[in-house]
mmCIF file of C-alpha atoms in Angstrom:
data_model
loop_
_atom_site.group_PDB
_atom_site.id
_atom_site.type_symbol
_atom_site.label_atom_id
_atom_site.label_comp_id
_atom_site.label_asym_id
_atom_site.label_seq_id
_atom_site.Cartn_x
_atom_site.Cartn_y
_atom_site.Cartn_z
ATOM 1 C CA GLU C 1 -11.149 117.428 -56.578
ATOM 2 C CA THR C 2 -9.977 116.676 -53.058
ATOM 3 C CA GLY C 3 -6.837 114.702 -52.424
ATOM 4 C CA VAL C 4 -6.178 111.862 -50.017
ATOM 5 C CA THR C 5 -6.797 112.818 -46.402
ATOM 6 C CA GLN C 6 -5.774 110.987 -43.242
ATOM 7 C CA SER C 7 -6.660 111.284 -39.587
ATOM 8 C CA PRO C 8 -5.398 111.841 -37.036
ATOM 9 C CA THR C 9 -2.179 113.636 -37.961
ATOM 10 C CA HIS C 10 -0.360 112.531 -34.812
ATOM 11 C CA LEU C 11 -1.030 109.877 -32.203
ATOM 12 C CA ILE C 12 0.685 108.644 -29.052
ATOM 13 C CA LYS C 13 -0.089 105.186 -27.677
ATOM 14 C CA THR C 14 1.478 102.801 -25.198
ATOM 15 C CA ARG C 15 2.699 99.286 -25.796
ATOM 16 C CA GLY C 16 -0.091 96.728 -25.976
ATOM 17 C CA GLN C 17 -2.801 99.206 -26.938
ATOM 18 C CA GLN C 18 -4.784 99.169 -30.163
ATOM 19 C CA VAL C 19 -4.997 101.961 -32.732
ATOM 20 C CA THR C 20 -7.224 102.815 -35.702
ATOM 21 C CA LEU C 21 -6.040 105.122 -38.461
ATOM 22 C CA ARG C 22 -8.391 106.517 -41.098
ATOM 23 C CA CYS C 23 -8.046 107.464 -44.736
ATOM 24 C CA SER C 24 -10.347 109.090 -47.271
ATOM 25 C CA SER C 25 -9.345 108.334 -50.819
ATOM 26 C CA GLN C 26 -9.195 110.798 -53.663
ATOM 27 C CA SER C 27 -12.471 111.334 -55.467
ATOM 28 C CA GLY C 28 -13.083 108.642 -58.087
ATOM 29 C CA HIS C 29 -10.491 106.235 -56.650
ATOM 30 C CA ASN C 30 -11.612 102.742 -55.618
ATOM 31 C CA THR C 31 -8.274 101.324 -54.476
ATOM 32 C CA VAL C 32 -6.506 102.141 -51.205
ATOM 33 C CA SER C 33 -3.046 101.025 -50.089
ATOM 34 C CA TRP C 34 -1.371 101.426 -46.710
ATOM 35 C CA TYR C 35 2.360 101.833 -46.089
ATOM 36 C CA GLN C 36 4.558 102.072 -43.002
ATOM 37 C CA GLN C 37 7.492 104.486 -43.152
ATOM 38 C CA ALA C 38 9.977 104.151 -40.322
ATOM 39 C CA LEU C 39 12.234 107.108 -39.622
ATOM 40 C CA GLY C 40 14.893 107.478 -42.310
ATOM 41 C CA GLN C 41 13.489 104.625 -44.391
ATOM 42 C CA GLY C 42 11.368 104.233 -47.493
ATOM 43 C CA PRO C 43 7.714 103.253 -47.152
ATOM 44 C CA GLN C 44 6.947 99.534 -46.763
ATOM 45 C CA PHE C 45 3.755 98.093 -48.232
ATOM 46 C CA ILE C 46 1.286 96.789 -45.633
ATOM 47 C CA PHE C 47 -1.767 95.880 -47.745
ATOM 48 C CA GLN C 48 -4.170 97.097 -50.397
ATOM 49 C CA TYR C 49 -7.952 97.119 -50.661
ATOM 50 C CA TYR C 50 -9.884 97.132 -53.903
ATOM 51 C CA ARG C 51 -13.673 97.466 -53.789
ATOM 52 C CA GLU C 52 -13.767 96.434 -50.124
ATOM 53 C CA GLU C 53 -11.646 93.264 -50.597
ATOM 54 C CA GLU C 54 -7.995 92.782 -49.605
ATOM 55 C CA ASN C 55 -5.936 92.748 -52.808
ATOM 56 C CA GLY C 56 -2.381 92.032 -51.721
ATOM 57 C CA ARG C 57 -0.484 92.060 -48.463
ATOM 58 C CA GLY C 58 3.098 92.764 -47.526
ATOM 59 C CA ASN C 59 5.228 91.136 -44.859
ATOM 60 C CA PHE C 60 3.300 92.364 -41.830
ATOM 61 C CA PRO C 61 1.815 90.222 -39.028
ATOM 62 C CA PRO C 62 -1.937 89.600 -38.686
ATOM 63 C CA ARG C 63 -2.241 92.194 -35.921
ATOM 64 C CA PHE C 64 -2.177 94.701 -38.803
ATOM 65 C CA SER C 65 -5.650 94.587 -40.337
ATOM 66 C CA GLY C 66 -7.756 96.821 -42.492
ATOM 67 C CA LEU C 67 -11.154 97.661 -43.846
ATOM 68 C CA GLN C 68 -12.471 99.473 -46.863
ATOM 69 C CA PHE C 69 -15.959 100.940 -46.842
ATOM 70 C CA PRO C 70 -18.499 101.305 -49.668
ATOM 71 C CA ASN C 71 -17.450 104.940 -50.140
ATOM 72 C CA TYR C 72 -13.861 103.617 -50.588
ATOM 73 C CA SER C 73 -12.552 105.201 -47.406
ATOM 74 C CA SER C 74 -10.379 102.894 -45.346
ATOM 75 C CA GLU C 75 -9.122 102.057 -41.871
ATOM 76 C CA LEU C 76 -5.867 100.539 -40.683
ATOM 77 C CA ASN C 77 -6.072 98.764 -37.325
ATOM 78 C CA VAL C 78 -3.045 97.686 -35.343
ATOM 79 C CA ASN C 79 -3.500 95.511 -32.253
ATOM 80 C CA ALA C 80 -1.047 94.825 -29.444
ATOM 81 C CA LEU C 81 1.154 97.767 -30.341
ATOM 82 C CA GLU C 82 4.913 97.328 -30.116
ATOM 83 C CA LEU C 83 7.616 99.978 -29.836
ATOM 84 C CA ASP C 84 8.760 99.188 -33.401
ATOM 85 C CA ASP C 85 5.327 100.167 -34.707
ATOM 86 C CA SER C 86 6.325 103.797 -34.195
ATOM 87 C CA ALA C 87 6.351 105.217 -37.730
ATOM 88 C CA LEU C 88 4.609 107.406 -40.271
ATOM 89 C CA TYR C 89 1.635 105.530 -41.734
ATOM 90 C CA LEU C 90 0.779 106.531 -45.268
ATOM 91 C CA CYS C 91 -2.401 105.880 -47.171
ATOM 92 C CA ALA C 92 -2.443 106.008 -50.962
ATOM 93 C CA SER C 93 -5.339 105.793 -53.378
ATOM 94 C CA SER C 94 -5.441 104.946 -57.042
ATOM 95 C CA PRO C 95 -8.199 104.892 -59.625
ATOM 96 C CA GLY C 96 -8.035 101.159 -60.256
ATOM 97 C CA THR C 97 -9.097 100.498 -63.802
ATOM 98 C CA SER C 98 -9.508 103.491 -66.100
ATOM 99 C CA GLY C 99 -10.073 103.288 -69.833
ATOM 100 C CA GLY C 100 -9.798 99.515 -69.657
ATOM 101 C CA GLN C 101 -6.306 99.598 -68.192
ATOM 102 C CA TYR C 102 -5.133 99.276 -64.609
ATOM 103 C CA GLN C 103 -3.680 102.557 -63.402
ATOM 104 C CA GLU C 104 -0.685 101.864 -61.164
ATOM 105 C CA THR C 105 0.041 105.393 -59.994
ATOM 106 C CA GLN C 106 -0.785 105.866 -56.324
ATOM 107 C CA TYR C 107 -1.511 109.235 -54.724
ATOM 108 C CA PHE C 108 -0.434 109.633 -51.132
ATOM 109 C CA GLY C 109 -1.956 111.386 -48.152
ATOM 110 C CA PRO C 110 0.070 113.387 -45.614
ATOM 111 C CA GLY C 111 0.307 110.457 -43.210
ATOM 112 C CA THR C 112 -0.367 109.753 -39.546
ATOM 113 C CA ARG C 113 2.634 109.815 -37.268
ATOM 114 C CA LEU C 114 2.285 107.154 -34.572
ATOM 115 C CA LEU C 115 4.495 107.068 -31.503
ATOM 116 C CA VAL C 116 4.365 103.990 -29.270
ATOM 117 C CA LEU C 117 5.794 104.428 -25.776
ATOM 118 C CA GLY S 1 12.604 89.501 -55.104
ATOM 119 C CA ASN S 2 12.103 92.963 -56.515
ATOM 120 C CA SER S 3 14.138 95.770 -54.986
ATOM 121 C CA VAL S 4 15.301 99.336 -55.497
ATOM 122 C CA THR S 5 18.709 100.741 -54.588
ATOM 123 C CA GLN S 6 19.380 104.462 -54.590
ATOM 124 C CA MET S 7 22.375 106.542 -53.654
ATOM 125 C CA GLU S 8 22.652 107.371 -50.018
ATOM 126 C CA GLY S 9 22.436 110.932 -48.865
ATOM 127 C CA PRO S 10 22.506 113.463 -47.755
ATOM 128 C CA VAL S 11 23.349 115.264 -50.965
ATOM 129 C CA THR S 12 24.198 118.951 -50.550
ATOM 130 C CA LEU S 13 24.468 121.232 -53.571
ATOM 131 C CA SER S 14 24.608 124.934 -54.277
ATOM 132 C CA GLU S 15 21.722 126.611 -56.067
ATOM 133 C CA GLU S 16 21.871 126.239 -59.863
ATOM 134 C CA ALA S 17 24.093 123.149 -59.638
ATOM 135 C CA PHE S 18 23.435 120.020 -61.705
ATOM 136 C CA LEU S 19 21.754 117.176 -59.850
ATOM 137 C CA THR S 20 21.993 113.438 -60.338
ATOM 138 C CA ILE S 21 20.515 110.910 -57.929
ATOM 139 C CA ASN S 22 21.319 107.357 -58.944
ATOM 140 C CA CYS S 23 18.735 104.583 -58.816
ATOM 141 C CA THR S 24 18.998 100.957 -59.896
ATOM 142 C CA TYR S 25 16.422 98.236 -59.609
ATOM 143 C CA THR S 26 16.079 94.473 -59.575
ATOM 144 C CA ALA S 27 12.955 92.978 -61.088
ATOM 145 C CA THR S 28 11.797 90.324 -63.481
ATOM 146 C CA GLY S 29 9.943 91.541 -66.505
ATOM 147 C CA TYR S 30 9.126 95.182 -67.091
ATOM 148 C CA PRO S 31 8.152 97.135 -64.002
ATOM 149 C CA SER S 32 6.880 100.703 -63.996
ATOM 150 C CA LEU S 33 9.368 103.109 -62.419
ATOM 151 C CA PHE S 34 8.673 106.199 -60.337
ATOM 152 C CA TRP S 35 10.313 109.047 -58.516
ATOM 153 C CA TYR S 36 8.416 110.383 -55.511
ATOM 154 C CA VAL S 37 9.374 113.464 -53.487
ATOM 155 C CA GLN S 38 8.659 114.152 -49.821
ATOM 156 C CA TYR S 39 8.917 117.757 -48.699
ATOM 157 C CA PRO S 40 9.446 118.439 -44.984
ATOM 158 C CA GLY S 41 6.329 117.617 -42.974
ATOM 159 C CA GLU S 42 4.386 116.409 -46.001
ATOM 160 C CA GLY S 43 3.373 113.129 -47.597
ATOM 161 C CA LEU S 44 4.785 111.640 -50.789
ATOM 162 C CA GLN S 45 4.132 113.354 -54.093
ATOM 163 C CA LEU S 46 4.592 111.688 -57.462
ATOM 164 C CA LEU S 47 7.344 113.576 -59.304
ATOM 165 C CA LEU S 48 7.568 111.541 -62.524
ATOM 166 C CA LYS S 49 7.170 108.059 -63.913
ATOM 167 C CA ALA S 50 8.054 105.827 -66.852
ATOM 168 C CA THR S 51 6.250 102.643 -67.805
ATOM 169 C CA LYS S 52 8.470 101.033 -70.455
ATOM 170 C CA ALA S 53 12.070 100.849 -71.569
ATOM 171 C CA ASP S 54 13.561 104.070 -73.026
ATOM 172 C CA ASP S 55 10.622 106.154 -71.770
ATOM 173 C CA LYS S 56 11.631 109.479 -70.262
ATOM 174 C CA GLY S 57 9.592 110.868 -67.401
ATOM 175 C CA SER S 58 9.804 114.597 -66.738
ATOM 176 C CA ASN S 59 8.249 117.177 -64.429
ATOM 177 C CA LYS S 60 9.278 120.512 -62.874
ATOM 178 C CA GLY S 61 12.650 120.388 -64.658
ATOM 179 C CA PHE S 62 13.438 116.885 -63.379
ATOM 180 C CA GLU S 63 14.004 114.015 -65.799
ATOM 181 C CA ALA S 64 14.645 110.273 -65.584
ATOM 182 C CA THR S 65 15.043 107.715 -68.372
ATOM 183 C CA TYR S 66 14.039 104.046 -68.021
ATOM 184 C CA ARG S 67 17.181 102.097 -68.955
ATOM 185 C CA LYS S 68 16.430 98.393 -69.234
ATOM 186 C CA GLU S 69 19.992 97.448 -70.206
ATOM 187 C CA THR S 70 21.466 98.965 -67.040
ATOM 188 C CA THR S 71 18.317 98.499 -64.867
ATOM 189 C CA SER S 72 18.558 102.167 -63.916
ATOM 190 C CA PHE S 73 16.283 105.193 -63.537
ATOM 191 C CA HIS S 74 18.580 108.048 -62.491
ATOM 192 C CA LEU S 75 17.000 111.376 -61.566
ATOM 193 C CA GLU S 76 18.529 114.540 -63.070
ATOM 194 C CA LYS S 77 17.917 118.275 -62.987
ATOM 195 C CA GLY S 78 20.005 120.846 -64.776
ATOM 196 C CA SER S 79 19.741 123.672 -62.246
ATOM 197 C CA VAL S 80 18.444 123.050 -58.736
ATOM 198 C CA GLN S 81 16.695 125.577 -56.528
ATOM 199 C CA VAL S 82 16.454 125.928 -52.769
ATOM 200 C CA SER S 83 12.813 124.833 -53.064
ATOM 201 C CA ASP S 84 13.976 121.436 -54.381
ATOM 202 C CA SER S 85 15.279 120.533 -50.915
ATOM 203 C CA ALA S 86 13.406 117.361 -49.960
ATOM 204 C CA VAL S 87 13.757 113.575 -49.731
ATOM 205 C CA TYR S 88 13.550 111.772 -53.075
ATOM 206 C CA PHE S 89 12.409 108.160 -53.385
ATOM 207 C CA CYS S 90 12.939 105.900 -56.377
ATOM 208 C CA ALA S 91 10.284 103.183 -56.657
ATOM 209 C CA LEU S 92 8.966 100.405 -58.852
ATOM 210 C CA SER S 93 5.638 98.694 -59.350
ATOM 211 C CA GLN S 94 5.182 95.349 -60.995
ATOM 212 C CA SER S 95 1.857 94.198 -59.675
ATOM 213 C CA ALA S 96 -1.580 95.596 -59.337
ATOM 214 C CA SER S 97 -0.957 96.340 -55.678
ATOM 215 C CA LYS S 98 2.276 97.325 -54.056
ATOM 216 C CA ILE S 99 4.966 99.867 -54.827
ATOM 217 C CA ILE S 100 8.502 99.011 -53.723
ATOM 218 C CA PHE S 101 10.501 102.025 -52.569
ATOM 219 C CA GLY S 102 14.181 102.718 -52.160
ATOM 220 C CA SER S 103 15.438 104.079 -48.861
ATOM 221 C CA GLY S 104 15.358 107.693 -50.011
ATOM 222 C CA THR S 105 17.963 110.382 -50.706
ATOM 223 C CA ARG S 106 17.870 113.617 -48.746
ATOM 224 C CA LEU S 107 18.723 116.629 -50.909
ATOM 225 C CA SER S 108 19.713 119.997 -49.429
ATOM 226 C CA ILE S 109 20.264 123.038 -51.644
ATOM 227 C CA ARG S 110 22.340 125.958 -50.349
ATOM 228 C CA PRO S 111 21.406 129.468 -51.512
#
């Protein structure tokens, strides 16, 4: 069973550019969540996708958008990058419903570290 | 709104010392509570969880008990090792989507 993987591991962009981060969920998981972790802070929820539909969104502007694909992998897109977007971006997957109950536990990938100059 | 408050670090202990990292939460109803650990250069790993009042989560010698009356979920370990050095995050989940994290506590263990 493979865990959550993310690519790339590191990325440097300049202000105003656009970036796409990718995530492959753990085998058997149909739900993917994205978090932003600024240096020295706890992760902040960006949004979640369940079976290719957005299923909750945190307090992030519309320039943060996402996709989930039929194989449950996911992308996070950020347009018009700002300096404050520099952070570790974490993807987490969860199995959704298992045994008739929603499974809340999320399993995290290693993250993509984004630096905006 | 829901929130998590945990003791600020860094916390520095000698090997084999007793560890407590305090965590309190604010939430309506009965959230699930978690401790996640982040080792240097790695992503978050689930350490333990508890889903209802008085539940005790445990893993790798760490324990935390869900205390509804004090809205707390303190992390404890009886004898820490150098390999326990990491950042520890207390967190709660009350919906089908997001997890709310505390700001993290950096733990350093001296040999």
